[in-house]
Short mmCIF file of C-alpha atoms in Angstrom, two decimals:
data_model
loop_
_atom_site.label_atom_id
_atom_site.label_comp_id
_atom_site.label_asym_id
_atom_site.label_seq_id
_atom_site.Cartn_x
_atom_site.Cartn_y
_atom_site.Cartn_z
CA UNK A 22 -4.39 0.68 -16.00
CA UNK A 23 -6.64 1.85 -18.84
CA UNK A 24 -9.12 -0.65 -20.25
CA UNK A 25 -7.18 -0.81 -23.53
CA UNK A 26 -3.83 -1.34 -21.76
CA UNK A 27 -2.21 1.71 -23.38
CA UNK A 28 -2.02 3.96 -20.31
CA UNK A 29 -1.09 3.47 -16.69
CA UNK A 30 -1.01 5.70 -13.63
CA UNK A 31 0.45 5.36 -10.14
CA UNK A 32 -0.24 7.97 -7.46
CA UNK A 33 1.30 7.92 -3.96
CA UNK A 34 0.53 10.60 -1.38
CA UNK A 35 3.32 10.80 1.20
CA UNK A 36 3.09 12.31 4.68
CA UNK A 37 6.70 11.88 5.67
CA UNK A 38 8.14 10.97 2.27
CA UNK A 39 9.87 7.66 3.01
CA UNK A 40 12.23 7.82 0.00
CA UNK A 41 13.02 11.52 0.40
CA UNK A 42 16.67 12.44 0.97
CA UNK A 43 15.46 15.69 2.55
CA UNK A 44 13.37 13.77 5.09
CA UNK A 45 16.28 11.42 5.83
CA UNK A 46 18.77 14.25 6.25
CA UNK A 47 16.35 16.06 8.59
CA UNK A 48 16.29 13.13 11.03
CA UNK A 49 12.63 12.35 10.20
CA UNK A 50 11.35 14.40 13.13
CA UNK A 51 8.61 16.31 11.30
CA UNK A 52 6.76 14.13 8.76
CA UNK A 53 4.28 16.88 7.82
CA UNK A 54 7.22 19.05 6.78
CA UNK A 55 8.13 16.46 4.13
CA UNK A 56 5.04 15.68 2.06
CA UNK A 57 4.74 14.90 -1.63
CA UNK A 58 2.30 13.71 -4.26
CA UNK A 59 4.16 11.27 -6.46
CA UNK A 60 2.47 10.82 -9.84
CA UNK A 61 3.87 8.49 -12.49
CA UNK A 62 1.89 8.57 -15.74
CA UNK A 63 2.69 6.11 -18.49
CA UNK A 64 1.44 6.31 -22.06
CA UNK A 65 2.64 6.39 -25.66
CA UNK A 66 4.58 9.63 -26.07
CA UNK A 67 3.23 11.22 -22.89
CA UNK A 68 5.10 9.78 -19.88
CA UNK A 69 5.16 12.10 -16.88
CA UNK A 70 6.83 11.91 -13.44
CA UNK A 71 6.41 14.26 -10.51
CA UNK A 72 7.38 14.09 -6.84
CA UNK A 73 7.89 17.60 -5.52
CA UNK A 74 8.32 17.68 -1.76
CA UNK A 75 6.53 20.42 0.16
CA UNK A 76 6.78 21.79 3.69
CA UNK A 77 4.16 21.90 6.40
CA UNK A 78 3.03 25.41 5.37
CA UNK A 79 1.75 23.88 2.11
CA UNK A 80 -0.02 20.93 3.71
CA UNK A 81 -3.54 20.65 5.11
CA UNK A 82 -5.32 17.48 6.16
CA UNK A 83 -8.22 16.05 8.09
CA UNK A 84 -10.09 12.74 8.09
CA UNK A 85 -11.45 13.22 4.57
CA UNK A 86 -8.99 15.56 2.86
CA UNK A 87 -5.29 15.96 2.15
CA UNK A 88 -3.88 18.97 0.33
CA UNK A 89 -0.22 19.00 -0.68
CA UNK A 90 0.64 22.26 -2.42
CA UNK A 91 -1.64 22.75 -5.44
CA UNK A 92 -2.78 19.09 -5.49
CA UNK A 93 -5.38 17.50 -3.24
CA UNK A 94 -7.11 14.24 -2.36
CA UNK A 95 -10.65 14.15 -0.95
CA UNK A 96 -13.23 11.49 -0.18
CA UNK A 97 -16.59 12.01 -1.88
CA UNK A 98 -18.70 9.31 -0.26
CA UNK A 99 -16.91 6.07 -1.13
CA UNK A 100 -15.05 7.64 -4.06
CA UNK A 101 -11.59 9.16 -3.75
CA UNK A 102 -11.11 12.27 -5.89
CA UNK A 103 -7.51 13.20 -6.69
CA UNK A 104 -6.83 16.63 -8.15
CA UNK A 105 -3.36 16.84 -9.69
CA UNK A 106 -1.56 20.09 -10.51
CA UNK A 107 2.17 19.44 -10.60
CA UNK A 108 5.33 20.18 -12.59
CA UNK A 109 7.29 17.17 -13.77
CA UNK A 110 10.87 16.47 -12.78
CA UNK A 111 13.32 16.72 -15.72
CA UNK A 112 14.46 13.11 -15.64
CA UNK A 113 15.78 11.21 -18.71
CA UNK A 114 14.53 9.56 -20.89
CA UNK A 115 11.74 12.10 -20.49
CA UNK A 116 12.27 15.57 -22.05
CA UNK A 117 14.66 17.65 -19.98
CA UNK A 118 12.30 20.61 -19.86
CA UNK A 119 9.77 20.37 -17.01
CA UNK A 120 6.18 19.96 -18.10
CA UNK A 121 2.83 20.30 -16.40
CA UNK A 122 0.70 17.41 -15.19
CA UNK A 123 -2.83 18.56 -14.42
CA UNK A 124 -6.16 16.79 -14.13
CA UNK A 125 -8.50 14.71 -12.01
CA UNK A 126 -8.62 11.03 -11.12
CA UNK A 127 -11.72 9.42 -9.59
CA UNK A 128 -11.16 6.13 -7.78
CA UNK A 129 -14.43 4.23 -7.22
CA UNK A 130 -13.91 1.11 -5.07
CA UNK A 131 -16.04 -1.88 -5.95
CA UNK A 132 -15.73 -2.79 -2.25
CA UNK A 133 -13.85 -1.43 0.75
CA UNK A 134 -11.77 -3.55 3.12
CA UNK A 135 -11.46 -2.44 6.75
CA UNK A 136 -8.79 -4.92 7.86
CA UNK A 137 -5.14 -3.94 8.27
CA UNK A 138 -2.10 -6.24 8.39
CA UNK A 139 1.23 -6.02 10.23
CA UNK A 140 3.65 -6.74 7.40
CA UNK A 141 6.66 -6.87 9.75
CA UNK A 142 5.01 -9.35 12.12
CA UNK A 143 5.09 -6.99 15.12
CA UNK A 144 2.94 -4.02 14.07
CA UNK A 145 5.55 -1.31 13.51
CA UNK A 146 4.70 -1.36 9.80
CA UNK A 147 1.04 -1.70 8.87
CA UNK A 148 -0.61 -2.12 5.47
CA UNK A 149 -4.29 -1.79 4.66
CA UNK A 150 -5.62 -2.66 1.19
CA UNK A 151 -8.49 -0.17 1.19
CA UNK A 152 -9.87 -1.14 -2.23
CA UNK A 153 -8.40 -4.35 -3.68
CA UNK A 154 -10.34 -3.50 -6.83
CA UNK A 155 -11.65 -0.18 -8.08
CA UNK A 156 -12.95 1.56 -11.19
CA UNK A 157 -10.79 4.45 -12.37
CA UNK A 158 -11.76 7.54 -14.38
CA UNK A 159 -8.89 9.79 -15.50
CA UNK A 160 -9.40 13.24 -17.02
CA UNK A 161 -6.20 15.14 -17.76
CA UNK A 162 -5.86 18.68 -19.10
CA UNK A 163 -2.07 18.26 -19.42
CA UNK A 164 -1.49 16.03 -21.32
CA UNK A 165 -4.96 16.30 -22.83
CA UNK A 166 -6.54 12.85 -22.64
CA UNK A 167 -9.11 10.83 -20.74
CA UNK A 168 -9.57 7.15 -20.06
CA UNK A 169 -11.23 4.64 -17.75
CA UNK A 170 -10.02 1.35 -16.38
CA UNK A 171 -9.37 -0.67 -13.24
CA UNK A 172 -7.09 -0.02 -10.30
CA UNK A 173 -6.27 -0.63 -6.67
CA UNK A 174 -5.95 1.52 -3.53
CA UNK A 175 -3.98 0.87 -0.35
CA UNK A 176 -2.17 2.62 2.48
CA UNK A 177 1.01 1.94 4.45
CA UNK A 178 2.07 3.44 7.77
CA UNK A 179 5.09 2.92 9.98
CA UNK A 180 6.73 4.22 13.12
CA UNK A 181 10.30 3.70 11.89
CA UNK A 182 12.12 4.06 8.54
CA UNK A 183 11.48 1.19 6.13
CA UNK A 184 15.22 0.57 5.83
CA UNK A 185 15.48 -0.01 9.60
CA UNK A 186 13.09 -2.96 9.33
CA UNK A 187 13.57 -4.42 5.86
CA UNK A 188 16.37 -5.25 3.45
CA UNK A 189 14.28 -6.31 0.44
CA UNK A 190 10.60 -5.85 -0.45
CA UNK A 191 8.72 -7.57 -3.31
CA UNK A 192 5.02 -6.87 -3.83
CA UNK A 193 2.45 -7.59 -6.50
CA UNK A 194 -1.27 -7.35 -7.05
CA UNK A 195 -3.46 -8.99 -9.69
CA UNK A 196 -7.10 -8.92 -10.69
CA UNK A 197 -8.43 -12.43 -11.26
CA UNK A 198 -11.76 -13.31 -12.88
CA UNK A 199 -13.71 -12.97 -9.64
CA UNK A 200 -11.14 -12.20 -6.93
CA UNK A 201 -8.12 -9.98 -6.45
CA UNK A 202 -4.78 -11.21 -5.13
CA UNK A 203 -1.96 -9.42 -3.31
CA UNK A 204 1.43 -10.98 -2.56
CA UNK A 205 4.06 -9.62 -0.17
CA UNK A 206 7.56 -11.04 0.26
CA UNK A 207 9.85 -9.24 2.69
CA UNK A 208 13.34 -9.94 3.93
CA UNK A 209 14.01 -8.32 7.27
CA UNK A 210 17.26 -6.70 8.32
CA UNK A 211 17.98 -9.62 10.66
CA UNK A 212 17.86 -12.02 7.69
CA UNK A 213 14.46 -13.55 8.47
CA UNK A 214 11.76 -13.64 5.81
CA UNK A 215 8.04 -12.85 5.87
CA UNK A 216 5.46 -13.71 3.25
CA UNK A 217 1.80 -12.74 2.97
CA UNK A 218 -0.65 -13.93 0.31
CA UNK A 219 -4.24 -12.74 0.28
CA UNK A 220 -7.26 -13.28 -1.94
CA UNK A 221 -10.07 -10.73 -1.81
CA UNK A 222 -13.57 -11.66 -2.90
CA UNK A 223 -15.93 -9.28 -4.71
CA UNK A 224 -17.01 -7.84 -1.35
CA UNK A 225 -13.42 -6.97 -0.46
CA UNK A 226 -13.15 -9.64 2.22
CA UNK A 227 -9.58 -10.93 2.62
CA UNK A 228 -8.66 -14.59 2.87
CA UNK A 229 -5.07 -15.52 3.79
CA UNK A 230 -3.84 -18.32 1.54
CA UNK A 231 -0.69 -20.36 1.09
CA UNK A 232 1.79 -18.34 -0.99
CA UNK A 233 2.50 -19.90 -4.40
CA UNK A 234 6.09 -21.01 -5.14
CA UNK A 235 8.85 -18.46 -5.76
CA UNK A 236 9.45 -17.38 -9.35
CA UNK A 237 12.59 -15.48 -10.35
CA UNK A 238 12.35 -12.40 -12.56
CA UNK A 239 15.17 -11.01 -14.72
CA UNK A 240 17.47 -8.53 -13.03
CA UNK A 241 16.80 -4.88 -13.80
CA UNK A 242 19.06 -2.66 -15.88
CA UNK A 243 20.59 -1.58 -12.56
CA UNK A 244 21.23 -5.29 -11.80
CA UNK A 245 18.77 -5.38 -8.95
CA UNK A 246 17.44 -8.84 -8.15
CA UNK A 247 13.68 -9.31 -8.03
CA UNK A 248 11.24 -12.17 -7.76
CA UNK A 249 7.55 -12.91 -7.43
CA UNK A 250 5.36 -15.95 -6.81
CA UNK A 251 3.37 -17.98 -9.32
CA UNK A 252 1.67 -21.34 -9.68
CA UNK A 253 4.15 -24.19 -10.09
CA UNK A 254 5.33 -24.97 -13.63
CA UNK A 255 4.00 -21.71 -15.02
CA UNK A 256 6.56 -19.22 -16.36
CA UNK A 257 6.37 -15.52 -15.50
CA UNK A 258 7.05 -12.89 -18.15
CA UNK A 259 7.94 -9.24 -17.62
CA UNK A 260 5.71 -7.40 -20.08
CA UNK A 261 7.07 -3.93 -19.43
CA UNK A 262 9.20 -2.23 -16.78
CA UNK A 263 8.07 1.36 -16.17
CA UNK A 264 10.45 2.29 -13.35
CA UNK A 265 14.01 1.03 -13.26
CA UNK A 266 16.13 2.84 -10.67
CA UNK A 267 19.12 1.81 -8.54
CA UNK A 268 16.83 0.78 -5.65
CA UNK A 269 13.31 0.36 -7.07
CA UNK A 270 11.48 -1.17 -10.01
CA UNK A 271 7.83 -1.24 -11.12
CA UNK A 272 6.68 -3.59 -13.87
CA UNK A 273 3.72 -5.28 -15.50
CA UNK A 274 4.10 -9.05 -15.50
CA UNK A 275 2.20 -11.90 -17.14
CA UNK A 276 1.77 -14.67 -14.59
CA UNK A 277 -0.44 -17.50 -13.30
CA UNK A 278 -2.00 -17.37 -9.82
CA UNK A 279 -4.39 -19.71 -8.02
CA UNK A 280 -5.21 -21.59 -11.18
CA UNK A 281 -5.77 -18.55 -13.41
CA UNK A 282 -3.65 -16.80 -16.03
CA UNK A 283 -3.49 -13.08 -15.26
CA UNK A 284 -1.47 -9.90 -15.50
CA UNK A 285 -0.11 -8.27 -12.36
CA UNK A 286 1.62 -5.10 -11.24
CA UNK A 287 4.91 -5.91 -9.52
CA UNK A 288 7.29 -3.79 -7.43
CA UNK A 289 10.73 -4.55 -5.99
CA UNK A 290 12.51 -2.38 -3.46
CA UNK A 291 16.08 -2.71 -2.16
CA UNK A 292 16.31 -0.82 1.12
CA UNK A 293 20.03 -1.53 1.35
CA UNK A 294 20.58 0.36 -1.88
CA UNK A 295 18.30 3.18 -0.74
CA UNK A 296 20.63 3.77 2.23
CA UNK A 297 23.63 4.19 -0.06
CA UNK A 298 25.09 7.75 0.04
CA UNK A 299 25.48 7.51 -3.76
CA UNK A 300 21.75 6.87 -4.22
CA UNK A 301 20.77 9.50 -1.64
CA UNK A 302 22.85 12.03 -3.57
CA UNK A 303 21.01 11.25 -6.81
CA UNK A 304 17.48 11.50 -5.43
CA UNK A 305 17.12 15.33 -5.23
CA UNK A 306 17.08 15.44 -9.04
CA UNK A 307 14.03 13.20 -9.09
CA UNK A 308 12.48 14.44 -5.83
CA UNK A 309 13.03 18.21 -5.70
CA UNK A 310 11.88 20.18 -2.67
CA UNK A 311 9.76 23.29 -3.20
CA UNK A 312 11.39 26.42 -1.83
CA UNK A 313 8.03 27.85 -0.72
#
């Protein structure tokens, strides 16, 4: 998020694009043949969305670099430099004509965490919050603007499709006055539930804590249920929902955690809906695959 709260940016680099219909239809045998840089840019009059899938001939990677088509991510010391050069998907309510999204994002962690967590309880799905807190510098040529702010960086990896392990996934992260907090709530396919609540100090050290009580959020436009956690007797308000799809939502919420009022980024994911043939048939419009 920008320091003035006007702009937001989410970037996800996929090796084996977990939401991709193309990857699902292929049998998921070649993850490097289904890579994408998903960029969602939010701002007054300049929203952009891109998630073009590319094959293994357009992908290069090593320990410090990942190139997906014309875009690339590279570590420069402790900073992650993300070069974006993509064409947006023509998805309403955005303009129907594709537009360019081009620029550079520098992610400068205030601390780096080395610990990873098995979010399924058995280690088939692993999450590592690399930088629970980071400074962000965004310089875009298209659309032409620049801003700075705060952000967060993590990574997920798994050896099976998400929908084989989970039915529902709720996640949020918040920057408190001194610490950062991340909350996971997952319902597994067998009906059991898992929760994980962590506080990270200014050195990035994680401390597992007791999850706050459940707090219901309003259903999305697509009538998807979602919830979060917050201190008891403190209401939670959805400030803005940026992504509202049949199986996924991303929102800013105003909440209260561990004794502090704060704003958080919240995501809900319905893996049952993702498996629907109806949803799979819609996804190519939002996640096109490059022909070469």
